[in-house]
Amino acid sequence: MNDAFDSLKNNEKCVVLVTGASGYIALHCVQQLLENGYTVRGTVRSLQNSSKVSSLRDLKHSSERLELVEADLECPDHWPRAVEGCTYIMHIASPWPIVADERTIEIAKGGTLNVLKAAAQCCTIRKIVLTSSTAAINDGHRNDAQVFDENCWGNLDSKRIGNYSRSKIIAERAAWDFWKSLPEASRFQLTVLNPSFVVGPVLSDQRHGSAKIIKRMMDYHTFPAAPKVSLGMVDVRDVARAHIRAMECSNCNGERIMITATPSVWFSQLTTWLYDEFKNQGFLISRVRTPNWLAKFYAKVTCDPHFEAVKYRLGPKLHFDNSKSVQLLQMEYMPIRKSIIDMVYSMMDYGIIVRKQNLEKMKNGDCKIANCTNIDINESSKSY
């Protein structure tokens, strides 16, 4: 690790605020921050939500260095107290419904500005790492042969763009505009990370967006065929690692950095990986591919929110250039195949996916389950 990282990493007195701390990405960020010796203050909408609070309290070192506070993105008066005394902020909280509406845009933009405005009034804040999305980079454009990088912005004028992508574009632009409006000599530093579709092990029983999609793929009744959709994908552990490196790295101040493994992955590839790994465990996984016209017809006739959400993404394969993350954050990305398999096993551990057979019998040789991926069951569950 170079000097740009080391100069900040040794400050054990740093308090890092993580917004939406019980979320999929944020929970991994909190876990890795605690493992790296940081003190963490995490926000949740309600401390009375025992399932979300317990997933944070169960993390190693949480009893020593984790504080939880209530804060709602829609309540600006919650945030001055939340940011008080913190050195860094990871603003990760944002709505992520399968099918977004106008409220999604309002909450994403308003919540981001509420956090940034509170930070601007707090003299201890050095830097904010804001979580955006590759949706703010490529959505609304035809994929064709274009290679998307951090210089690209989603096209708000396109008919191919949905409200979730609009929310990410509008919220990120609002953050940059607000940050640039602050006096340069006294403003906090800002780095924006743009992860692609996030997969990998879960740390709670919460049904977040990508977990819902992978769960559906595990049953041909709920995912009868794969539409011709490719997505950039990234392991959630890499996303958390990128947040910490961006926080510690002075070379990425004022930068926008895409966080994604390459190449992008077809949905049909995901179902093939799942089929190969879980076919002998009683799961009926479809490997049928859906032509574009049928996917559009199915979405229209059934009003299926998952197919409705992907209709704008049908078409040529996506191409991303992740070299900036490799250069500035020294990222080395996990294989997505491993991420997907680890994700499903963790979802089984948390009861999101019900096991079809007894894993102990499989481990003893009654059924081979890991030949296709060479992933040992015990080994792949160590990070959950």
Coordinates of C-alpha atoms in Angstrom, one line a residue, residues 7-363:
S7 CA -0.9 8.6 5.9
L8 CA -4.4 8.2 7.3
K9 CA -4.7 4.6 8.1
N10 CA -2.9 4.7 11.5
N11 CA -5.3 7.2 13.1
E12 CA -7.1 5.0 15.6
K13 CA -9.1 7.9 17.0
C14 CA -11.0 8.4 13.8
V15 CA -14.8 8.1 14.0
V16 CA -16.4 7.0 10.8
L17 CA -20.1 7.7 10.2
V18 CA -21.8 5.0 8.0
T19 CA -25.3 5.9 6.9
G20 CA -27.9 3.2 6.5
A21 CA -25.5 0.9 8.5
S22 CA -27.8 -2.2 8.3
G23 CA -27.9 -2.2 4.5
Y24 CA -26.2 -4.8 2.4
I25 CA -23.1 -2.8 1.4
A26 CA -23.0 -0.7 4.6
L27 CA -23.0 -3.8 6.8
H28 CA -19.8 -5.0 5.1
C29 CA -18.3 -1.6 5.4
V30 CA -19.0 -1.5 9.1
Q31 CA -17.5 -5.0 9.5
Q32 CA -14.3 -4.1 7.6
L33 CA -13.9 -0.8 9.4
L34 CA -14.2 -2.5 12.8
E35 CA -11.6 -5.1 11.6
N36 CA -9.3 -2.3 10.6
G37 CA -9.5 -0.7 14.0
Y38 CA -11.8 2.2 13.3
T39 CA -14.5 3.5 15.6
V40 CA -17.9 3.4 13.8
R41 CA -21.1 5.4 14.2
G42 CA -23.8 3.8 12.2
T43 CA -27.2 5.3 11.4
V44 CA -30.4 3.3 11.3
R45 CA -34.0 4.6 10.9
S46 CA -35.1 2.9 14.1
L47 CA -33.2 1.4 17.0
Q48 CA -36.4 -0.6 17.7
N49 CA -35.9 -2.7 14.6
S50 CA -34.3 -5.6 16.3
S51 CA -33.4 -7.6 13.2
K52 CA -31.5 -4.8 11.7
V53 CA -29.8 -3.7 14.9
S54 CA -28.9 -7.3 15.8
S55 CA -27.0 -7.8 12.5
L56 CA -24.8 -4.9 13.5
R57 CA -24.4 -5.9 17.1
D58 CA -23.3 -9.4 16.1
L59 CA -20.2 -8.1 14.3
K60 CA -16.9 -8.7 15.9
H61 CA -15.6 -5.6 17.9
S62 CA -19.1 -4.0 17.8
S63 CA -19.3 -3.9 21.6
E64 CA -16.1 -1.9 21.8
R65 CA -16.2 0.4 18.8
L66 CA -19.7 0.6 17.3
E67 CA -22.3 3.2 18.2
L68 CA -25.8 3.2 16.6
V69 CA -27.9 6.3 16.3
E70 CA -31.3 7.0 14.7
A71 CA -31.3 9.1 11.5
D72 CA -33.8 9.3 8.6
L73 CA -32.7 10.6 5.2
E74 CA -35.9 12.6 5.0
C75 CA -35.3 14.5 8.3
P76 CA -32.6 17.2 7.9
D77 CA -32.6 17.9 11.7
H78 CA -31.4 14.3 12.4
W79 CA -28.0 14.8 10.7
P80 CA -26.1 17.5 12.6
R81 CA -26.2 15.3 15.7
A82 CA -25.3 12.2 13.6
V83 CA -22.1 13.8 12.1
E84 CA -20.9 15.5 15.2
G85 CA -17.4 14.5 16.2
C86 CA -16.9 12.3 13.2
T87 CA -13.8 12.4 10.9
Y88 CA -15.1 10.6 7.9
I89 CA -18.5 9.8 6.4
M90 CA -19.5 6.9 4.2
H91 CA -22.9 8.0 2.8
I92 CA -24.3 4.7 1.6
A93 CA -28.0 4.9 2.6
S94 CA -30.3 5.3 -0.4
P95 CA -33.6 3.7 -1.5
W96 CA -33.3 0.6 -3.8
P97 CA -36.7 -0.7 -4.7
I98 CA -37.0 -3.2 -7.6
V99 CA -39.3 -0.7 -9.4
A100 CA -38.7 2.9 -8.3
D101 CA -41.1 5.9 -8.4
E102 CA -40.7 9.6 -8.2
R103 CA -40.4 9.3 -4.4
T104 CA -37.2 7.3 -4.9
I105 CA -35.7 10.3 -6.7
E106 CA -36.8 12.8 -4.0
I107 CA -35.4 10.7 -1.1
A108 CA -32.1 9.9 -2.8
K109 CA -31.4 13.6 -3.7
G110 CA -32.9 15.1 -0.5
G111 CA -31.2 12.6 1.8
T112 CA -27.8 13.1 0.1
L113 CA -28.0 16.9 0.5
N114 CA -29.2 16.6 4.1
V115 CA -26.0 14.6 5.0
L116 CA -23.7 16.9 3.0
K117 CA -25.2 20.1 4.5
A118 CA -24.8 18.7 8.0
A119 CA -21.2 17.8 7.2
A120 CA -20.4 21.2 5.8
Q121 CA -21.4 22.7 9.2
C122 CA -19.2 20.2 11.2
C123 CA -15.6 21.3 11.6
T124 CA -14.3 17.7 12.2
I125 CA -15.3 16.2 8.9
R126 CA -12.3 15.6 6.7
K127 CA -13.9 13.5 3.9
I128 CA -17.0 12.0 2.6
V129 CA -17.1 8.8 0.5
L130 CA -20.5 8.8 -1.3
T131 CA -22.0 5.7 -2.8
S132 CA -23.5 6.2 -6.2
S133 CA -23.9 3.5 -9.0
T134 CA -22.8 2.6 -12.5
A135 CA -26.4 3.4 -13.3
A136 CA -25.3 7.0 -13.1
I137 CA -22.7 6.3 -15.7
N138 CA -24.2 4.1 -18.4
D139 CA -28.0 4.0 -18.1
G140 CA -30.1 5.7 -20.8
H141 CA -27.5 4.9 -23.4
R142 CA -27.5 2.1 -26.0
N143 CA -24.7 -0.3 -25.0
D144 CA -23.5 -1.2 -28.6
A145 CA -19.7 -0.9 -28.7
Q146 CA -19.3 1.9 -26.2
V147 CA -16.9 1.4 -23.3
F148 CA -18.2 3.3 -20.2
D149 CA -15.9 5.0 -17.8
E150 CA -16.1 7.8 -15.2
N151 CA -16.3 10.5 -17.8
C152 CA -19.7 9.2 -18.8
W153 CA -23.1 10.2 -17.3
G154 CA -26.4 8.5 -17.6
N155 CA -28.8 10.1 -20.1
L156 CA -31.8 11.6 -18.3
D157 CA -33.5 12.4 -21.6
S158 CA -33.6 8.8 -22.7
K159 CA -36.8 6.8 -22.8
R160 CA -34.6 3.8 -21.8
I161 CA -34.0 5.0 -18.3
G162 CA -36.0 4.1 -15.2
N163 CA -36.5 6.1 -12.0
Y164 CA -33.9 4.2 -10.0
S165 CA -31.2 5.2 -12.4
R166 CA -32.6 8.8 -12.5
S167 CA -32.3 8.9 -8.7
K168 CA -28.6 7.9 -8.8
I169 CA -27.8 10.5 -11.5
I170 CA -29.7 13.3 -9.9
A171 CA -28.5 12.6 -6.4
E172 CA -24.8 12.3 -7.5
R173 CA -25.0 15.5 -9.6
A174 CA -26.6 17.3 -6.6
A175 CA -23.7 16.1 -4.4
W176 CA -21.0 17.4 -6.8
D177 CA -22.8 20.7 -7.3
F178 CA -23.2 21.3 -3.5
W179 CA -19.6 20.3 -2.8
K180 CA -18.3 22.6 -5.6
S181 CA -20.3 25.5 -4.1
L182 CA -18.5 25.3 -0.8
P183 CA -15.4 27.5 -0.2
E184 CA -12.5 25.4 -1.5
A185 CA -10.2 26.3 1.4
S186 CA -12.6 25.0 4.1
R187 CA -14.7 22.3 2.5
F188 CA -14.4 18.6 3.2
Q189 CA -12.9 16.2 0.6
L190 CA -15.3 14.2 -1.5
T191 CA -14.9 10.9 -3.4
V192 CA -17.8 9.2 -5.2
L193 CA -17.8 5.5 -5.8
N194 CA -20.0 4.0 -8.6
P195 CA -20.4 0.2 -7.9
S196 CA -22.1 -2.0 -10.5
F197 CA -24.6 -4.7 -9.5
V198 CA -23.4 -5.9 -6.1
V199 CA -23.3 -9.6 -5.3
G200 CA -21.6 -11.7 -2.7
P201 CA -22.3 -13.0 0.8
V202 CA -25.0 -11.5 3.0
L203 CA -24.5 -10.6 6.6
S204 CA -28.2 -10.6 7.6
D205 CA -31.6 -12.0 6.7
Q206 CA -32.6 -8.7 5.0
R207 CA -34.0 -9.2 1.5
H208 CA -32.2 -6.5 -0.5
G209 CA -32.5 -6.1 -4.2
S210 CA -29.8 -8.4 -5.6
A211 CA -30.6 -11.1 -3.0
K212 CA -34.2 -11.1 -4.3
I213 CA -33.1 -11.5 -7.9
I214 CA -30.6 -14.4 -7.1
K215 CA -33.3 -16.1 -4.9
R216 CA -35.7 -16.0 -7.9
M217 CA -33.0 -17.5 -10.1
M218 CA -32.8 -20.5 -7.8
D219 CA -36.3 -21.7 -8.9
Y220 CA -37.5 -22.0 -12.4
H221 CA -41.1 -21.3 -11.3
T222 CA -40.0 -17.7 -10.3
F223 CA -37.3 -17.3 -13.0
P224 CA -38.4 -19.5 -15.9
A225 CA -35.9 -18.0 -18.4
A226 CA -33.0 -15.5 -18.5
P227 CA -33.6 -12.3 -20.5
K228 CA -30.7 -11.1 -22.7
V229 CA -29.3 -8.7 -20.1
S230 CA -25.7 -8.2 -19.1
L231 CA -24.6 -6.3 -16.0
G232 CA -21.4 -5.1 -14.5
M233 CA -21.0 -7.0 -11.3
V234 CA -18.8 -6.7 -8.2
D235 CA -18.4 -8.5 -4.9
V236 CA -19.8 -6.7 -1.9
R237 CA -16.5 -7.4 0.0
D238 CA -14.6 -5.6 -2.8
V239 CA -17.1 -2.7 -2.6
A240 CA -16.5 -2.4 1.2
R241 CA -12.8 -2.5 0.6
A242 CA -13.0 0.2 -2.0
H243 CA -14.9 2.5 0.4
I244 CA -12.2 2.2 3.0
R245 CA -9.4 2.7 0.5
A246 CA -11.2 5.7 -0.9
M247 CA -11.6 7.1 2.6
E248 CA -7.9 6.6 3.3
C249 CA -6.5 7.7 -0.1
S250 CA -5.6 11.3 -0.6
N251 CA -4.9 10.7 -4.3
C252 CA -8.6 10.1 -5.0
N253 CA -10.0 13.3 -3.5
G254 CA -12.5 15.0 -5.8
E255 CA -12.6 11.9 -8.0
R256 CA -15.4 9.7 -9.3
I257 CA -14.4 6.0 -9.4
M258 CA -16.3 3.1 -10.9
I259 CA -16.1 -0.1 -8.8
T260 CA -16.8 -3.2 -11.0
A261 CA -15.2 -6.4 -12.0
T262 CA -14.8 -7.0 -15.7
P263 CA -16.1 -8.3 -18.0
S264 CA -19.8 -7.8 -17.4
V265 CA -21.9 -11.0 -17.0
W266 CA -25.0 -12.2 -18.8
F267 CA -28.0 -13.3 -16.7
S268 CA -27.8 -16.6 -18.6
Q269 CA -24.2 -17.1 -17.3
L270 CA -25.5 -16.6 -13.7
T271 CA -28.2 -19.2 -14.2
T272 CA -25.6 -21.6 -15.6
W273 CA -23.3 -21.1 -12.6
L274 CA -26.2 -21.7 -10.2
Y275 CA -27.3 -24.8 -12.1
D276 CA -23.9 -26.3 -12.1
E277 CA -23.4 -25.7 -8.4
F278 CA -26.9 -26.5 -7.1
K279 CA -28.5 -29.0 -9.5
N280 CA -27.6 -31.9 -7.2
Q281 CA -29.1 -30.2 -4.1
G282 CA -32.7 -30.4 -5.3
F283 CA -32.9 -26.9 -6.9
L284 CA -34.7 -26.7 -10.2
I285 CA -32.9 -23.9 -12.0
S286 CA -33.8 -22.9 -15.6
R287 CA -31.1 -22.4 -18.2
V288 CA -33.6 -21.2 -20.8
R289 CA -32.8 -17.9 -22.6
T290 CA -35.6 -15.5 -23.4
P291 CA -35.6 -13.5 -26.7
N292 CA -36.0 -9.7 -26.2
W293 CA -39.5 -9.6 -27.6
L294 CA -40.7 -12.3 -25.3
A295 CA -39.1 -10.6 -22.2
K296 CA -40.9 -7.3 -23.1
F297 CA -44.2 -9.1 -23.7
Y298 CA -43.9 -11.1 -20.4
A299 CA -43.2 -7.8 -18.5
K300 CA -46.2 -6.1 -20.0
V301 CA -48.6 -9.0 -19.6
T302 CA -47.6 -10.1 -16.1
C303 CA -46.6 -6.7 -14.6
D304 CA -43.7 -8.6 -13.1
P305 CA -41.6 -5.9 -11.4
H306 CA -38.3 -7.8 -11.9
F307 CA -38.8 -8.1 -15.7
E308 CA -40.2 -4.5 -15.8
A309 CA -36.9 -3.4 -14.1
V310 CA -34.7 -5.0 -16.7
K311 CA -36.6 -4.1 -19.9
Y312 CA -34.4 -1.0 -20.3
R313 CA -31.3 -3.2 -20.1
L314 CA -32.1 -5.7 -22.9
G315 CA -29.6 -5.7 -25.7
P316 CA -25.8 -5.8 -26.4
K317 CA -23.3 -6.6 -23.7
L318 CA -22.1 -3.8 -21.4
H319 CA -18.5 -2.8 -21.4
F320 CA -16.8 -1.0 -18.5
D321 CA -13.3 0.3 -18.0
N322 CA -12.4 -0.2 -14.3
S323 CA -8.7 0.9 -14.7
K324 CA -9.2 4.0 -12.6
S325 CA -10.1 1.9 -9.5
V326 CA -7.1 -0.4 -10.2
Q327 CA -4.8 2.6 -10.5
L328 CA -6.1 4.8 -7.6
L329 CA -7.4 2.2 -5.2
Q330 CA -5.2 -0.7 -6.1
M331 CA -8.3 -2.9 -6.5
E332 CA -8.1 -6.6 -7.4
Y333 CA -11.5 -8.0 -8.0
M334 CA -12.9 -11.3 -6.9
P335 CA -14.2 -13.7 -9.6
I336 CA -18.0 -13.1 -9.9
R337 CA -18.6 -16.9 -10.1
K338 CA -17.2 -17.3 -6.5
S339 CA -19.2 -14.2 -5.4
I340 CA -22.5 -15.7 -6.6
I341 CA -21.9 -19.1 -5.1
D342 CA -20.8 -17.6 -1.8
M343 CA -23.9 -15.4 -1.9
V344 CA -26.3 -18.3 -2.2
Y345 CA -24.7 -20.3 0.6
S346 CA -24.8 -17.3 2.9
M347 CA -28.5 -16.8 2.0
M348 CA -29.1 -20.4 3.0
D349 CA -27.3 -19.7 6.3
Y350 CA -29.7 -16.8 7.0
G351 CA -32.8 -18.6 5.9
I352 CA -33.4 -16.5 2.8
I353 CA -33.1 -19.6 0.6
V354 CA -34.3 -22.9 2.1
R355 CA -31.9 -25.8 1.7
K356 CA -33.4 -28.7 -0.2
Q357 CA -31.2 -31.4 1.3
N358 CA -29.1 -32.0 4.3
L359 CA -25.7 -30.4 3.7
E360 CA -24.0 -32.7 6.2
K361 CA -24.9 -35.7 4.0
M362 CA -23.4 -33.9 1.1
K363 CA -20.2 -33.1 2.9

